[in-house]
C-alpha positions as a printed Julia matrix, in Angstrom:
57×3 Matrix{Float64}:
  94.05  78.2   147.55
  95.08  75.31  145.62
  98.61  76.59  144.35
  99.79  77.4   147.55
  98.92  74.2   148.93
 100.46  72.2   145.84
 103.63  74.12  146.31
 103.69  73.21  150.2
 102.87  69.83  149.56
 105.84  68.83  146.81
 108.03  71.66  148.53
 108.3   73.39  144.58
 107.84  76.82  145.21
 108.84  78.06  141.63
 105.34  78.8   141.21
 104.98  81.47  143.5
 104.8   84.16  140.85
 101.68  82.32  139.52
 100.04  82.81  143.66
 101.27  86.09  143.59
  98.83  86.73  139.78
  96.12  84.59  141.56
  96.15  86.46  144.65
  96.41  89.75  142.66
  93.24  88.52  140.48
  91.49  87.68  143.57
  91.61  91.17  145.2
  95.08  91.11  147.11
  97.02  94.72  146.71
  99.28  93.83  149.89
 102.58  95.44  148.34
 104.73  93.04  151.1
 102.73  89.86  149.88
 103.0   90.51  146.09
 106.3   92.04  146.45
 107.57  88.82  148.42
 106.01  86.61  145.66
 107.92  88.18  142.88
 111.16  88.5   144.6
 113.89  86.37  144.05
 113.88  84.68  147.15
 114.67  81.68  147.66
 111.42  80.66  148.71
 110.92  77.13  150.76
 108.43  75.59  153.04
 107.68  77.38  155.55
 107.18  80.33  153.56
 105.43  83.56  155.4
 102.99  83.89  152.04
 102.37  80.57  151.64
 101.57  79.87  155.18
  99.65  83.23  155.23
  97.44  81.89  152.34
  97.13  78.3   153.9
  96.23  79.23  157.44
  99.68  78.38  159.05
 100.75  79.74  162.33
């Protein structure tokens, strides 16, 4: 996914909210994964969703 890969790439995670509506849009109803997106955080590389969405181990 494109977001999550900009926002690992510059480090600027303030767009997680937007991953969170774009995994929401694209069928996602993990509670923990949405929840974590829309939570105040702070979120920074390395980031369980992000690396989730990216393929990260």
């Amino acid at each position: 996914m494109a977001i999550a890969a900009q926002m690992y790439a510059l480090r600027d995670f303030s767009g997680i909210p937007i991953l969170a509506d774009a995994l929401e849009e694209s069928g996602c109803d993990n509670a923990d994964v949405l929840d974590h997106c829309c939570g105040p955080g702070p979120h920074v590389r390395g980031c369980w969703v992000v690396d989730l969405v990216l393929g990260k181990e």
